Coordinates of C-alpha atoms in Angstrom, one line a residue:
M1 CA -53.7 229.7 55.1
I2 CA -52.6 233.2 53.9
L3 CA -54.2 236.1 55.8
Q4 CA -54.0 239.8 54.9
M5 CA -53.6 241.5 58.3
T6 CA -54.1 245.1 59.2
L7 CA -53.4 246.4 62.7
S8 CA -55.0 249.7 63.7
I9 CA -55.1 251.4 67.1
S10 CA -58.0 253.6 67.8
T11 CA -57.7 253.8 71.6
P12 CA -54.9 255.6 73.4
S13 CA -51.6 254.8 71.7
L14 CA -49.3 252.1 72.9
L15 CA -46.6 254.7 72.9
S16 CA -48.4 256.8 75.4
S17 CA -47.5 254.5 78.3
S18 CA -44.2 253.7 79.8
R19 CA -45.3 250.1 80.5
L20 CA -45.0 247.2 78.2
N21 CA -48.2 246.5 76.1
P22 CA -48.0 242.9 74.9
L23 CA -50.3 241.9 72.0
I24 CA -51.1 238.3 72.8
F25 CA -52.5 236.2 70.0
S26 CA -54.4 232.9 70.3
R27 CA -52.8 229.5 70.0
G28 CA -52.4 227.9 66.6
R29 CA -50.2 228.2 63.5
H30 CA -51.0 230.9 61.0
S31 CA -49.3 232.7 58.1
F32 CA -49.7 236.3 57.2
R33 CA -48.3 238.6 54.5
L34 CA -47.2 242.2 55.0
S35 CA -46.1 243.9 51.8
Q36 CA -43.5 241.5 50.2
W37 CA -42.6 239.8 53.5
H38 CA -44.1 236.4 54.5
F39 CA -44.1 235.3 58.1
N40 CA -44.9 232.0 59.8
V41 CA -46.1 232.5 63.3
I42 CA -46.5 229.8 66.0
K43 CA -48.9 231.1 68.7
P44 CA -48.7 232.3 71.4
R45 CA -46.3 235.1 70.6
F46 CA -45.8 238.3 72.5
F47 CA -45.3 241.5 70.5
A48 CA -44.5 244.5 72.8
V49 CA -43.8 248.1 72.3
A50 CA -42.5 250.2 75.1
A51 CA -41.8 253.9 75.5
A52 CA -41.2 256.3 78.3
E53 CA -43.5 259.0 79.5
N54 CA -43.9 262.0 77.3
G55 CA -42.8 260.1 74.2
G56 CA -39.1 259.8 75.2
L57 CA -36.9 256.7 75.5
P58 CA -35.8 255.3 78.9
K59 CA -32.3 256.3 79.9
S60 CA -31.4 252.6 80.7
F61 CA -32.6 249.3 79.3
D62 CA -35.0 247.4 81.5
F63 CA -33.8 243.7 81.4
T64 CA -35.9 242.4 84.3
S65 CA -38.2 240.4 82.0
E66 CA -35.5 238.8 79.8
E67 CA -34.8 235.8 82.0
R68 CA -38.5 235.0 82.4
I69 CA -39.1 235.2 78.7
Y70 CA -36.0 233.1 77.9
N71 CA -37.0 230.4 80.4
W72 CA -40.5 230.3 78.8
W73 CA -38.9 229.9 75.3
E74 CA -36.8 227.1 76.6
S75 CA -39.7 225.3 78.4
Q76 CA -41.8 225.4 75.2
G77 CA -39.0 223.6 73.3
Y78 CA -38.5 226.4 70.8
F79 CA -34.8 225.8 70.7
K80 CA -35.0 222.2 69.7
P81 CA -34.8 221.2 66.1
N82 CA -38.1 220.2 64.4
C83 CA -37.1 217.1 62.5
E84 CA -40.6 217.0 60.9
R85 CA -39.8 220.0 58.8
E86 CA -38.5 219.6 55.3
G87 CA -35.2 220.9 54.1
D88 CA -31.6 220.4 54.8
P89 CA -30.7 220.6 58.5
F90 CA -28.6 223.6 59.7
V91 CA -26.3 222.8 62.6
I92 CA -23.7 224.8 64.5
S93 CA -21.5 223.2 67.1
M94 CA -20.6 225.9 69.7
P95 CA -16.9 226.6 70.2
P96 CA -16.8 225.4 73.8
P97 CA -15.8 228.1 76.3
N98 CA -13.6 227.1 79.2
V99 CA -15.4 226.2 82.5
T100 CA -12.6 227.9 84.5
G101 CA -13.7 231.5 84.2
S102 CA -16.3 234.0 83.0
L103 CA -17.3 235.1 79.5
H104 CA -15.5 238.0 77.9
M105 CA -16.3 240.2 74.9
G106 CA -15.0 237.5 72.4
H107 CA -17.6 235.1 73.8
A108 CA -20.3 237.6 73.6
M109 CA -19.4 238.3 69.9
F110 CA -19.5 234.7 68.8
V111 CA -22.7 234.0 70.7
T112 CA -24.4 237.0 69.0
L113 CA -23.2 236.0 65.5
E114 CA -24.1 232.4 65.8
D115 CA -27.5 233.1 67.4
I116 CA -28.3 235.4 64.4
M117 CA -27.5 232.6 62.0
I118 CA -29.4 230.0 64.0
R119 CA -32.5 232.1 64.3
Y120 CA -32.4 233.1 60.6
H121 CA -32.4 229.5 59.4
R122 CA -34.9 228.5 62.1
M123 CA -37.3 231.2 60.8
K124 CA -36.8 229.9 57.3
G125 CA -38.3 226.6 58.4
R126 CA -35.2 224.5 58.3
P127 CA -34.5 221.8 61.0
T128 CA -32.0 223.9 63.1
L129 CA -29.7 222.8 65.9
W130 CA -27.3 224.9 67.9
L131 CA -25.3 222.4 69.9
P132 CA -23.9 223.9 73.1
G133 CA -21.0 222.7 75.3
T134 CA -18.1 223.7 77.5
D135 CA -14.4 222.8 77.4
H136 CA -12.4 221.2 80.3
A137 CA -9.3 223.4 79.7
G138 CA -7.3 220.7 81.5
I139 CA -4.2 222.5 82.6
A140 CA -6.1 225.7 83.6
T141 CA -8.6 223.7 85.6
Q142 CA -5.8 221.7 87.3
L143 CA -4.2 225.0 88.3
V144 CA -7.5 226.3 89.8
V145 CA -8.1 223.1 91.7
E146 CA -4.5 222.9 93.0
R147 CA -4.9 226.5 94.4
M148 CA -8.1 225.5 96.1
L149 CA -6.3 222.5 97.7
A150 CA -3.4 224.6 98.7
S151 CA -5.7 226.9 100.6
E152 CA -6.6 223.7 102.6
G153 CA -2.9 222.8 103.1
I154 CA -3.1 219.8 100.6
K155 CA -0.8 219.1 97.7
R156 CA -1.9 217.2 94.6
V157 CA 0.8 214.5 94.9
E158 CA -0.5 213.8 98.4
L159 CA -4.0 212.9 97.1
G160 CA -2.9 210.5 94.3
R161 CA -4.2 210.5 90.7
D162 CA -7.7 209.0 91.3
E163 CA -8.6 211.2 94.3
F164 CA -7.3 214.4 92.5
T165 CA -9.3 213.5 89.4
K166 CA -12.4 213.1 91.7
R167 CA -11.8 216.6 93.2
V168 CA -11.5 218.1 89.7
W169 CA -14.9 216.6 88.7
E170 CA -16.4 217.9 91.9
W171 CA -15.1 221.3 91.2
K172 CA -16.5 221.2 87.6
E173 CA -20.0 220.2 88.8
K174 CA -20.0 223.0 91.3
Y175 CA -18.5 225.9 89.3
G176 CA -18.8 224.7 85.7
G177 CA -22.4 226.0 85.3
T178 CA -21.3 229.7 85.5
I179 CA -20.4 229.8 81.8
T180 CA -23.6 228.1 80.8
N181 CA -25.8 230.5 82.8
Q182 CA -24.0 233.5 81.3
I183 CA -24.6 232.2 77.7
K184 CA -28.3 231.8 78.6
R185 CA -28.5 235.3 79.9
L186 CA -27.1 236.5 76.5
G187 CA -30.2 234.9 74.9
A188 CA -28.5 232.1 73.0
S189 CA -31.2 229.9 71.5
C190 CA -29.3 226.6 72.1
D191 CA -30.8 223.2 72.5
W192 CA -29.7 222.8 76.1
T193 CA -31.0 219.2 76.3
R194 CA -28.0 218.3 74.2
E195 CA -25.4 220.2 76.1
R196 CA -22.0 218.4 76.2
F197 CA -18.7 218.6 78.1
T198 CA -15.4 217.8 76.3
L199 CA -14.6 215.1 78.9
D200 CA -17.9 213.3 78.6
D201 CA -17.3 209.6 77.9
Q202 CA -19.0 209.8 74.4
L203 CA -16.9 212.7 73.3
S204 CA -13.7 211.3 74.7
R205 CA -14.2 208.0 72.8
A206 CA -14.9 210.0 69.6
V207 CA -11.6 212.0 70.0
I208 CA -9.6 208.8 70.6
E209 CA -11.2 207.2 67.5
A210 CA -10.4 210.3 65.4
F211 CA -6.7 210.4 66.5
I212 CA -6.3 206.6 65.8
R213 CA -7.8 206.9 62.3
L214 CA -5.6 210.0 61.5
H215 CA -2.5 208.2 62.8
E216 CA -3.3 205.1 60.7
K217 CA -3.6 207.2 57.6
G218 CA -0.3 208.8 58.3
L219 CA -1.8 212.3 58.7
I220 CA -0.6 212.8 62.3
Y221 CA 2.6 211.6 64.0
Q222 CA 4.5 211.9 67.3
G223 CA 7.7 214.0 67.0
T224 CA 10.2 215.9 69.0
Y225 CA 9.8 219.6 69.3
M226 CA 10.2 222.4 71.8
V227 CA 7.4 222.8 74.4
N228 CA 6.6 225.2 77.2
W229 CA 7.2 223.5 80.5
S230 CA 5.6 224.4 83.8
P231 CA 7.9 223.6 86.7
S232 CA 5.1 223.8 89.3
L233 CA 2.6 221.7 87.4
Q234 CA 5.2 219.4 86.0
T235 CA 3.6 219.3 82.5
A236 CA 3.8 220.9 79.1
V237 CA 1.5 223.8 78.5
S238 CA 0.3 225.5 75.2
D239 CA 1.4 228.9 74.0
L240 CA -2.0 230.3 75.0
E241 CA -1.3 229.3 78.7
V242 CA 2.1 231.0 78.9
E243 CA 2.4 234.4 80.5
Y244 CA 4.9 236.5 78.6
S245 CA 6.8 239.4 80.1
E246 CA 9.3 241.8 78.5
E247 CA 12.8 241.8 80.1
P248 CA 15.8 244.0 79.4
G249 CA 18.5 242.1 77.5
T250 CA 21.8 242.6 75.7
L251 CA 22.6 242.0 72.0
Y252 CA 26.0 240.5 71.4
H253 CA 27.9 240.5 68.1
I254 CA 30.2 237.5 67.6
K255 CA 32.8 237.5 64.7
Y256 CA 33.4 234.2 63.0
R257 CA 36.5 234.0 60.8
V258 CA 35.8 232.9 57.2
A259 CA 37.9 229.9 56.3
G260 CA 40.9 230.7 54.0
S261 CA 40.7 234.5 54.4
N262 CA 41.0 237.3 56.8
D263 CA 37.3 238.2 56.6
F264 CA 34.8 237.7 59.4
L265 CA 31.1 236.9 59.5
T266 CA 29.4 238.7 62.3
V267 CA 26.4 237.1 64.0
A268 CA 24.2 239.1 66.4
T269 CA 22.5 237.1 69.2
T270 CA 21.1 237.5 72.7
R271 CA 22.5 234.2 73.7
P272 CA 26.3 234.4 73.5
E273 CA 26.7 231.0 75.2
T274 CA 26.0 229.3 71.8
L275 CA 29.5 230.4 70.8
F276 CA 31.0 227.6 72.9
G277 CA 29.0 224.9 71.1
D278 CA 29.5 226.2 67.6
V279 CA 31.9 224.3 65.3
A280 CA 31.1 226.0 62.0
I281 CA 28.6 228.2 60.4
A282 CA 26.9 227.2 57.1
V283 CA 25.8 230.1 54.9
N284 CA 24.3 230.3 51.4
P285 CA 27.2 231.4 49.1
K286 CA 24.8 233.1 46.7
R287 CA 24.0 235.6 49.4
F288 CA 27.6 236.9 49.3
K289 CA 28.3 237.3 45.6

């Protein structure tokens, strides 16, 4: 049903009060057309206009109602995909933040951009799913738990693998919800009934299956390469988990005699100890014509 709607305010203006003035509509589904725009509205909806006294804007944003409204949205199931709708599904899998810390500006940016896309396609009537989750960040989590145990005078090797793993899961259950709650406070319209953790059994099996298939197709292999090694954790760590620091150094120039002549080839290096292992230096002759 298409309704032509006109809203007029004859009583004191909504803008004359500093309090929120919600316009609450009855339940039901309606469509209405304003100019060239077409809207589908699921009732009830709350439309509010707020202004400060004397027609000015408040100096600070009042966010006291945000959590209540968000919880109501979630309780009504507005974030779940409506599979009865026609059209191709639109799905975003959230890049899982680590459970070891708090959100930063980068997280706030991706939540904002993805939420815009999700709400846009949801309003277009497509079955829309934003799948939320968090990442275990294995080494970082291990470090945090080891520090917690150290405060109790306990070392990881004293507990054994199974007991230490149990302590890690206990820590995750206790502190892992911090990130989730922060994402909710940002207003992210995720389907939280489908929230996942990267070490959930189902996801772990899927990762193993993917690696096996890629290995069988020859697309991935195990090779020898340089890694960053943590002496305290006794494990390899990624480049992202390495703390870099600038240290003063010396640049050495080593002269290598060119075979059959009195010329020298000078090589500059910060590691002069390589001289004692060098037997010869191979160069591209075209570079010296």
